[in-house]
Amino acid sequence: MPKIVVKGGSRPPWVGLAAAVWVQLSAGNAYNFPLYSSTLKSVLGFNQQQVTLLGVANDIGENVGLLPGIACNKFPPWAVLLMGVVLCFFGYGLLWLAVSQTIETLPFWLLFLALVVATNSNAWFGTAVLVTNMRNFPLSRGSVAGILKGYAGISAAVYTVLYSMVLNQSATRLLLFMALGLPVICLLVMYFIRVCTPASGEDSLVHGHFVFTQTASVLLAIYVTVISITSDLVSLSDAVSYILIAIMVVFLMSPLVIPITMTLFPSNSKTTIPPAGSSDNLVREEVDSTQTDPLLTPSSSATNLGNFYENENENDDVQMLLAMGEGAVKKKRRPRRGEDFKLREAFIKADFWLLWFVYFLGVGAGITVLNNLAQIGTALGVDDTTILLCLFSFCNFAGRLGSGAVSEHFVRSKTIPRTVWMACTHVLMVFTFLLFASALNGTLYAATALLGVCYGIINSLLVPTASELFGLKHFGIIYNFMLLGNPIGALLFSGLLAGYVYDAEAAKQGSSSCLGTECFRLTFLILAGVCGLGSILSIILTVRIRPVYQMLYSGGSFRMLQASDR
């Protein structure tokens, strides 16, 4: 098979990454639920348990992405994005009709379904850009996941700024913006998001580009947090508000500097890489063009594969692989960790379910606080809960971006599995929920910030970890199955636990609204125990997959492996 020669630092992947930033901001629309949940409760006359169930609908829609996971392997990214546009328009459009009372007396089940449809657009948006960019940058998975998930995390702060400074804190206008504005944004950028031949991912130029993008996103996060707090403390004129918003838009467009620079100052160096029908064909080592499976080369088979074998005879497997490589034996086999898995093949792996439960316990606990953040703030005496949401958003972003960069550094330099940081995060979450339960003066903001960081870390690290253990070929469907832990956690911990405890305490007070520390204390204590279990499972998973990471990153950079045809 002939090799394709492309200029080092090819532009298309970076153009797609810059466009993906806008899609990820759109894919963060589910974080807006705390901004309009109080309006749903007051205008439509819901109790807290009903509002909490709508929060569960919000999480179900956002995280049930099995269909987009399948679609990303069958259709181009623009088609997956177009489906998200349609769902966003109709879902939020119906919610806007209800909240604006353009249509009255819509049944609860229909609003529940509308919210599921609206936020399901996030699954289509996020899957399209994550899968595409992970394939375009297969040697920098942690950095790419951190950047894209980071922008999704900071989207809540961006929406809060728009909500406060442009939309005049109107839930009706916010829903209208999400029904019309977000689809328009995605339609404008979807052309640029496509699978293309990835450039070399190991040179200093590529590293510099990632550092620039990460720095720009950090500056954006700081900027939107500062202006959000400022607008809450100081009354700003419309002109000043629009200028501040325009500066925010400039920050959002900053990733375009990289492809523009490449256009103005093209590199003369060339890199020879395999064709990119699938980025999974990339390997660090040069191999003969007639060789289809780098895993079957004698040098790697005899010396490196032993760590992948689970309860099998190593020598027999090595001899079998060598025989298969010579064409003497044709035998199908199950993939090893680090190769490409189908979903049904991943199902029978203990590591798959350990990773799922680690994610489910952590993100389920975090989403419970996020869905009830407005009510938690009110119960503890905070009048303006938008600052809490903005603080959570900024720290969520910091956790996502920082975990991507930190885990990438340590996995390359020390072959430390990314799940080590998940274990540390669960331990920190135990402390955070105990801090929430204590309800000491001044601890609400600190606890919210810590939880935002932890929530971001778990969401970000799931992406590269799943791709490293189970491959990129079917990453979309495997990743979206993992995401089911979010709505299941929301249903159990938020809908059934937090909502029930809150309404029970409110009934004791003879009101529909609960005030005081008892409204969520029992919930926080139970969630602390949940995260304690998550830390134990994270440690077990880390011990099990340490040999996999030693194999994948033994040379200080990622080796992409291919399973034999099966």
XYZ file of C-alpha atoms in Angstrom, residues 23 60 133 163 177 191 215 231 243 245 263 277 305 329 356 377 409 433 469 478 490 524:
22
model
C -19.503 22.652 18.776
C -30.507 11.044 30.136
C -10.474 14.720 16.650
C -27.686 34.943 30.465
C -31.272 31.182 22.155
C -18.110 21.611 7.214
C -3.292 28.641 27.276
C -21.558 41.896 36.175
C -17.922 44.977 24.274
C -19.061 39.769 25.004
C -1.044 29.179 6.001
C -8.726 5.785 5.963
C 3.209 -8.898 24.396
C -1.910 -20.490 10.816
C -17.793 1.939 33.999
C -27.621 27.501 47.332
C 2.750 14.021 30.966
C -19.165 15.908 50.319
C -7.827 0.154 26.605
C -17.864 2.161 23.600
C -28.602 11.027 38.113
C -24.235 14.449 50.974
